[in-house]
């Protein structure tokens, strides 16, 4: 069993972004800026946005972290997203999810213009993935594909089983892997005979949000296992995969922490850099 070291691969991807940006800055290009909007004080989101802001600083992106009160109304949030999206000095805009229950996430994220949609959550970005057009791939699926390729894991022709069908991970992951010529099965809470399906997988991507959900009896020998979960339990941070059991069967496995989490952040840096370059429109090249 080998570890898919997300911390190391993420550091490499961030270094590439840092070098790319430095080259633009050396030619007098304006600062690249990412707006990170968070509403309320969800403790997990606090950690994620802090990590995103830290990564921005490390690579040379101006991270504008905006925290809005839990009491923010839909109207106020929408006005805010529109205003920040219209700011020409801001190249990427992301709305940290989940939003408080009284707010409509889809209506909010849909306001991010496609060219600044570095999270890839808008219908336009997801639709581009469907039709195979260039666009922003969501950061967790993007980071996972980057990590698998870094370890030279062949994707074409492989049977990938994704557990979870969220807009953030499962759905864009399935589309992106189809574009890599994988055979994709998406499983979810209503799937029957889950273990039978996961046992037939070459690659399993587990994104269910339940600690140690994927157990060794669900994994075929030699499978590649990617754990998207970050669950805070009494034992500390635990993934969606029962690591101690599953690692005896897997050929490659991501640890938690240090697997998918850092890749998501690094891929956000990559998307923001790409958004910036697109918006410079050939200047400074
Ligand atoms: N919440 C959980 N993952 C993500 C992510 O990748 N982006 C945003 N905006 N919110 C999230």
Tab-separated table of C-alpha atoms and ligand atoms in Angstrom:
chain	number	residue	atom	x	y	z
A	1	UNK	CA	0.000	0.000	0.000
A	2	UNK	CA	1.268	3.461	-0.884
A	3	UNK	CA	0.062	6.788	0.414
A	4	UNK	CA	-1.268	9.458	-1.937
A	5	UNK	CA	0.439	12.379	-0.256
A	6	UNK	CA	-1.872	15.329	-0.805
A	7	UNK	CA	0.227	17.645	1.300
A	8	UNK	CA	3.243	17.128	-0.942
A	9	UNK	CA	1.332	17.296	-4.244
A	10	UNK	CA	-0.518	20.409	-3.038
A	11	UNK	CA	2.772	22.093	-2.152
A	12	UNK	CA	4.013	21.386	-5.690
A	13	UNK	CA	0.866	22.742	-7.316
A	14	UNK	CA	0.973	25.890	-5.161
A	15	UNK	CA	4.632	26.362	-6.073
A	16	UNK	CA	3.692	26.238	-9.779
A	17	UNK	CA	1.042	28.918	-9.185
A	18	UNK	CA	3.478	31.044	-7.180
A	19	UNK	CA	6.072	30.907	-9.967
A	20	UNK	CA	3.437	31.649	-12.622
A	21	UNK	CA	2.147	34.667	-10.718
A	22	UNK	CA	5.631	35.984	-9.977
A	23	UNK	CA	6.314	35.977	-13.699
A	24	UNK	CA	3.230	38.134	-14.351
A	25	UNK	CA	4.063	40.464	-11.478
A	26	UNK	CA	7.627	40.870	-12.772
A	27	UNK	CA	6.105	42.227	-15.993
A	28	UNK	CA	4.056	44.789	-14.082
A	29	UNK	CA	0.737	42.909	-14.092
A	30	UNK	CA	-1.784	43.930	-11.403
A	31	UNK	CA	-2.260	41.885	-8.243
A	32	UNK	CA	-4.391	38.755	-8.551
A	33	UNK	CA	-7.221	38.853	-5.999
A	34	UNK	CA	-9.651	36.237	-4.685
A	35	UNK	CA	-12.751	37.190	-2.686
A	36	UNK	CA	-13.766	34.585	-0.107
A	37	UNK	CA	-17.244	35.200	1.276
A	38	UNK	CA	-18.359	33.465	4.428
A	39	UNK	CA	-21.699	33.964	6.167
A	40	UNK	CA	-22.062	33.130	9.868
A	41	UNK	CA	-19.567	31.238	11.972
A	42	UNK	CA	-19.715	27.559	11.038
A	43	UNK	CA	-16.575	26.236	12.823
A	44	UNK	CA	-15.548	23.868	9.990
A	45	UNK	CA	-15.940	26.670	7.434
A	46	UNK	CA	-13.842	28.956	9.643
A	47	UNK	CA	-10.970	26.463	9.338
A	48	UNK	CA	-11.422	26.042	5.567
A	49	UNK	CA	-11.544	29.761	4.794
A	50	UNK	CA	-8.532	30.383	7.011
A	51	UNK	CA	-6.602	27.716	5.074
A	52	UNK	CA	-7.691	29.262	1.774
A	53	UNK	CA	-6.623	32.744	2.888
A	54	UNK	CA	-3.262	31.371	4.098
A	55	UNK	CA	-2.673	29.623	0.769
A	56	UNK	CA	-3.474	32.864	-1.093
A	57	UNK	CA	-0.850	34.676	0.914
A	58	UNK	CA	1.731	31.932	0.316
A	59	UNK	CA	1.374	31.996	-3.483
A	60	UNK	CA	0.988	35.761	-3.913
A	61	UNK	CA	-2.771	36.050	-4.377
A	62	UNK	CA	-4.526	38.838	-2.503
A	63	UNK	CA	-7.105	36.950	-0.457
A	64	UNK	CA	-10.020	39.172	0.540
A	65	UNK	CA	-11.761	37.240	3.296
A	66	UNK	CA	-15.177	38.774	3.956
A	67	UNK	CA	-17.183	37.497	6.894
A	68	UNK	CA	-20.833	38.465	6.890
A	69	UNK	CA	-23.076	38.204	9.914
A	70	UNK	CA	-25.251	35.109	10.489
A	71	UNK	CA	-28.214	37.523	10.248
A	72	UNK	CA	-27.402	38.563	6.647
A	73	UNK	CA	-30.534	38.403	4.503
A	74	UNK	CA	-30.711	36.803	1.043
A	75	UNK	CA	-31.111	40.251	-0.497
A	76	UNK	CA	-28.061	41.639	1.335
A	77	UNK	CA	-25.955	38.629	0.384
A	78	UNK	CA	-26.989	38.880	-3.263
A	79	UNK	CA	-26.185	42.599	-3.387
A	80	UNK	CA	-22.823	41.904	-1.827
A	81	UNK	CA	-21.925	39.095	-4.253
A	82	UNK	CA	-22.952	41.279	-7.197
A	83	UNK	CA	-20.884	44.214	-5.968
A	84	UNK	CA	-17.723	42.194	-5.340
A	85	UNK	CA	-18.152	40.358	-8.646
A	86	UNK	CA	-18.253	43.708	-10.460
A	87	UNK	CA	-14.960	44.770	-8.914
A	88	UNK	CA	-12.408	44.518	-11.753
A	89	UNK	CA	-9.540	44.042	-9.299
A	90	UNK	CA	-11.146	40.799	-8.051
A	91	UNK	CA	-10.471	37.833	-10.354
A	92	UNK	CA	-12.108	35.017	-8.408
A	93	UNK	CA	-15.171	34.941	-6.146
A	94	UNK	CA	-16.203	32.100	-3.891
A	95	UNK	CA	-19.052	31.712	-1.443
A	96	UNK	CA	-18.098	29.274	1.294
A	97	UNK	CA	-20.741	26.570	1.776
A	98	UNK	CA	-22.797	25.665	3.655
A	99	UNK	CA	-24.658	28.934	4.098
A	100	UNK	CA	-26.938	29.364	7.131
A	101	UNK	CA	-30.252	27.537	6.617
A	102	UNK	CA	-32.297	30.678	5.890
A	103	UNK	CA	-30.219	31.446	2.780
A	104	UNK	CA	-30.614	29.948	-0.694
A	105	UNK	CA	-27.224	28.565	-1.716
A	106	UNK	CA	-28.006	28.059	-5.378
A	107	UNK	CA	-29.393	31.559	-5.861
A	108	UNK	CA	-26.306	32.956	-4.147
A	109	UNK	CA	-23.650	30.942	-6.000
A	110	UNK	CA	-25.369	31.473	-9.361
A	111	UNK	CA	-24.574	35.207	-9.054
A	112	UNK	CA	-20.847	34.578	-9.423
A	113	UNK	CA	-19.907	35.375	-13.036
A	114	UNK	CA	-18.624	32.329	-14.954
A	115	UNK	CA	-15.202	33.879	-15.576
A	116	UNK	CA	-14.762	34.374	-11.784
A	117	UNK	CA	-16.412	31.106	-10.704
A	118	UNK	CA	-13.239	29.532	-9.313
A	119	UNK	CA	-15.307	27.041	-7.273
A	120	UNK	CA	-17.025	25.794	-10.438
A	121	UNK	CA	-20.417	25.661	-8.695
A	122	UNK	CA	-22.548	27.605	-11.179
A	123	UNK	CA	-24.851	25.878	-13.656
A	124	UNK	CA	-22.760	27.407	-16.424
A	125	UNK	CA	-19.503	25.862	-15.124
A	126	UNK	CA	-21.145	22.475	-14.479
A	127	UNK	CA	-22.815	22.639	-17.904
A	128	UNK	CA	-19.477	23.282	-19.579
A	129	UNK	CA	-18.206	20.114	-17.939
A	130	UNK	CA	-21.166	18.227	-19.411
A	131	UNK	CA	-20.578	19.454	-22.953
A	132	UNK	CA	-16.786	19.171	-22.647
A	133	UNK	CA	-16.150	22.932	-22.965
A	134	UNK	CA	-13.320	24.658	-21.116
A	135	UNK	CA	-14.427	25.957	-17.720
A	136	UNK	CA	-13.644	25.809	-14.026
A	137	UNK	CA	-13.709	22.363	-12.461
A	138	UNK	CA	-14.686	22.362	-8.748
A	139	UNK	CA	-11.662	22.292	-6.504
A	140	UNK	CA	-12.105	18.927	-4.761
A	141	UNK	CA	-12.644	16.906	-7.977
A	142	UNK	CA	-9.900	18.917	-9.683
A	143	UNK	CA	-7.508	18.319	-6.800
A	144	UNK	CA	-8.280	14.586	-6.735
A	145	UNK	CA	-7.611	14.160	-10.463
A	146	UNK	CA	-4.394	16.163	-10.119
A	147	UNK	CA	-3.300	13.918	-7.217
A	148	UNK	CA	-4.090	10.662	-9.057
A	149	UNK	CA	-2.169	11.842	-12.115
A	150	UNK	CA	0.755	12.951	-9.965
A	151	UNK	CA	1.062	9.328	-8.817
A	152	UNK	CA	0.752	8.154	-12.441
A	153	UNK	CA	-2.483	6.286	-11.752
A	154	UNK	CA	-4.004	5.539	-15.142
A	155	UNK	CA	-7.611	6.711	-15.329
A	156	UNK	CA	-8.685	5.741	-18.839
A	157	UNK	CA	-10.851	2.627	-18.854
A	158	UNK	CA	-10.914	2.305	-15.065
A	159	UNK	CA	-14.101	1.643	-13.125
A	160	UNK	CA	-14.455	4.458	-10.607
A	161	UNK	CA	-17.112	4.215	-7.918
A	162	UNK	CA	-18.033	7.531	-6.320
A	163	UNK	CA	-20.010	7.407	-3.092
A	164	UNK	CA	-21.900	10.690	-2.739
A	165	UNK	CA	-23.770	12.815	-5.289
A	166	UNK	CA	-23.285	16.353	-4.001
A	167	UNK	CA	-22.946	19.388	-6.241
A	168	UNK	CA	-19.561	20.091	-4.650
A	169	UNK	CA	-17.945	16.672	-5.101
A	170	UNK	CA	-19.936	13.705	-6.454
A	171	UNK	CA	-21.547	15.212	-9.543
A	172	UNK	CA	-18.617	17.236	-10.909
A	173	UNK	CA	-16.282	14.345	-9.992
A	174	UNK	CA	-18.371	11.957	-12.100
A	175	UNK	CA	-18.397	14.333	-15.082
A	176	UNK	CA	-14.684	15.081	-14.862
A	177	UNK	CA	-13.826	11.372	-14.687
A	178	UNK	CA	-16.059	10.607	-17.664
A	179	UNK	CA	-14.019	13.200	-19.528
A	180	UNK	CA	-10.931	11.168	-18.486
A	181	UNK	CA	-12.505	8.085	-20.118
A	182	UNK	CA	-13.329	6.339	-16.844
A	183	UNK	CA	-16.355	4.109	-16.386
A	184	UNK	CA	-18.166	5.888	-13.579
A	185	UNK	CA	-20.715	4.595	-11.074
A	186	UNK	CA	-22.249	7.120	-8.675
A	187	UNK	CA	-23.655	5.616	-5.474
A	188	UNK	CA	-25.657	7.410	-2.797
A	189	UNK	CA	-27.857	6.888	0.255
A	190	UNK	CA	-30.519	4.999	-1.727
A	191	UNK	CA	-28.082	2.681	-3.521
A	192	UNK	CA	-28.719	-0.993	-2.937
A	193	UNK	CA	-25.920	-3.583	-2.630
A	194	UNK	CA	-23.336	-0.834	-2.137
A	195	UNK	CA	-20.548	-3.193	-1.021
A	196	UNK	CA	-20.996	-5.351	-4.133
A	197	UNK	CA	-20.540	-2.258	-6.327
A	198	UNK	CA	-17.593	-0.797	-4.409
A	199	UNK	CA	-15.835	-4.206	-4.441
A	200	UNK	CA	-15.852	-4.128	-8.238
A	201	UNK	CA	-14.138	-0.711	-8.369
A	202	UNK	CA	-10.602	0.023	-9.515
A	203	UNK	CA	-10.871	3.399	-7.792
A	204	UNK	CA	-13.245	4.359	-4.946
A	205	UNK	CA	-13.935	7.989	-4.091
A	206	UNK	CA	-15.768	8.252	-0.807
A	207	UNK	CA	-17.576	11.527	-0.087
A	208	UNK	CA	-20.425	10.760	2.287
A	209	UNK	CA	-19.561	12.749	5.406
A	210	UNK	CA	-19.795	9.751	7.757
A	211	UNK	CA	-16.771	8.731	9.829
A	212	UNK	CA	-15.172	5.395	8.777
A	213	UNK	CA	-18.098	4.622	6.437
A	214	UNK	CA	-16.037	2.624	3.913
A	215	UNK	CA	-14.822	-0.565	5.575
A	216	UNK	CA	-12.386	-3.250	4.400
A	217	UNK	CA	-15.164	-5.670	3.388
A	218	UNK	CA	-16.293	-3.103	0.786
A	219	UNK	CA	-12.937	-2.829	-0.985
A	220	UNK	CA	-11.439	-5.151	-3.606
A	221	UNK	CA	-7.765	-6.050	-3.389
A	222	UNK	CA	-5.550	-3.458	-5.097
A	223	UNK	CA	-8.166	-0.692	-5.308
A	224	UNK	CA	-7.153	2.970	-5.156
A	225	UNK	CA	-9.058	4.639	-2.320
A	226	UNK	CA	-9.662	8.381	-2.100
A	227	UNK	CA	-11.140	9.700	1.136
A	228	UNK	CA	-12.905	13.057	0.814
A	229	UNK	CA	-14.298	13.083	4.355
A	230	UNK	CA	-13.169	15.305	7.177
A	231	UNK	CA	-15.197	14.421	10.261
A	232	UNK	CA	-14.554	15.879	13.676
A	233	UNK	CA	-15.022	13.077	16.222
A	234	UNK	CA	-13.926	12.386	19.786
A	235	UNK	CA	-10.913	10.581	18.272
A	236	UNK	CA	-10.007	13.755	16.380
A	237	UNK	CA	-10.175	14.254	12.594
A	238	UNK	CA	-11.433	11.111	10.877
A	239	UNK	CA	-12.135	10.475	7.200
A	240	UNK	CA	-15.027	8.631	5.549
A	241	UNK	CA	-12.746	5.601	5.175
A	242	UNK	CA	-11.815	3.148	7.925
A	243	UNK	CA	-8.139	3.704	7.170
A	244	UNK	CA	-6.715	0.991	9.434
A	245	UNK	CA	-8.861	-1.719	7.842
A	246	UNK	CA	-8.923	-0.487	4.246
A	247	UNK	CA	-5.194	0.195	3.884
A	248	UNK	CA	-4.538	-3.565	4.000
A	249	UNK	CA	-6.449	-3.958	0.723
A	250	UNK	CA	-5.764	-0.707	-1.109
A	251	UNK	CA	-2.866	-0.223	-3.529
A	252	UNK	CA	-3.000	3.537	-2.897
A	253	UNK	CA	-4.903	5.478	-0.258
A	254	UNK	CA	-5.257	9.117	0.808
A	255	UNK	CA	-4.692	9.899	4.494
A	256	UNK	CA	-6.880	12.224	6.568
A	257	UNK	CA	-5.581	14.804	7.206
A	258	UNK	CA	-2.986	15.369	4.470
A	259	UNK	CA	-4.857	13.855	1.519
A	260	UNK	CA	-7.707	15.505	-0.355
A	261	UNK	CA	-8.023	18.575	1.931
A	262	UNK	CA	-4.774	20.294	0.884
A	263	UNK	CA	-5.448	19.394	-2.777
A	264	UNK	CA	-8.779	21.260	-2.696
A	265	UNK	CA	-7.061	24.412	-1.473
A	266	UNK	CA	-4.192	24.100	-3.953
A	267	UNK	CA	-6.623	23.599	-6.843
A	268	UNK	CA	-8.443	26.754	-5.787
A	269	UNK	CA	-5.141	28.605	-6.178
A	270	UNK	CA	-4.741	27.082	-9.656
A	271	UNK	CA	-8.292	28.043	-10.685
A	272	UNK	CA	-7.798	31.578	-9.360
A	273	UNK	CA	-4.547	31.917	-11.290
A	274	UNK	CA	-6.269	30.654	-14.458
A	275	UNK	CA	-9.143	33.132	-13.925
A	276	UNK	CA	-6.600	35.928	-13.516
A	277	UNK	CA	-4.696	34.991	-16.678
A	278	UNK	CA	-7.971	34.785	-18.653
A	279	UNK	CA	-9.034	38.194	-17.391
A	280	UNK	CA	-5.660	39.748	-18.309
A	281	UNK	CA	-6.650	38.735	-21.831
A	282	UNK	CA	-3.189	38.215	-23.314
A	283	UNK	CA	-1.636	41.289	-21.697
A	284	UNK	CA	1.792	40.880	-20.017
A	285	UNK	CA	2.613	37.749	-22.041
B	1	LIG	N1	-17.680	23.746	1.429
B	1	LIG	C1	-17.102	22.521	1.390
B	1	LIG	N2	-16.248	22.438	0.358
B	1	LIG	C2	-16.280	23.625	-0.276
B	1	LIG	C3	-15.601	24.144	-1.414
B	1	LIG	O1	-14.792	23.479	-2.088
B	1	LIG	N3	-15.916	25.421	-1.738
B	1	LIG	C4	-16.817	26.164	-1.030
B	1	LIG	N4	-17.079	27.393	-1.451
B	1	LIG	N5	-17.474	25.711	0.013
B	1	LIG	C5	-17.196	24.442	0.395
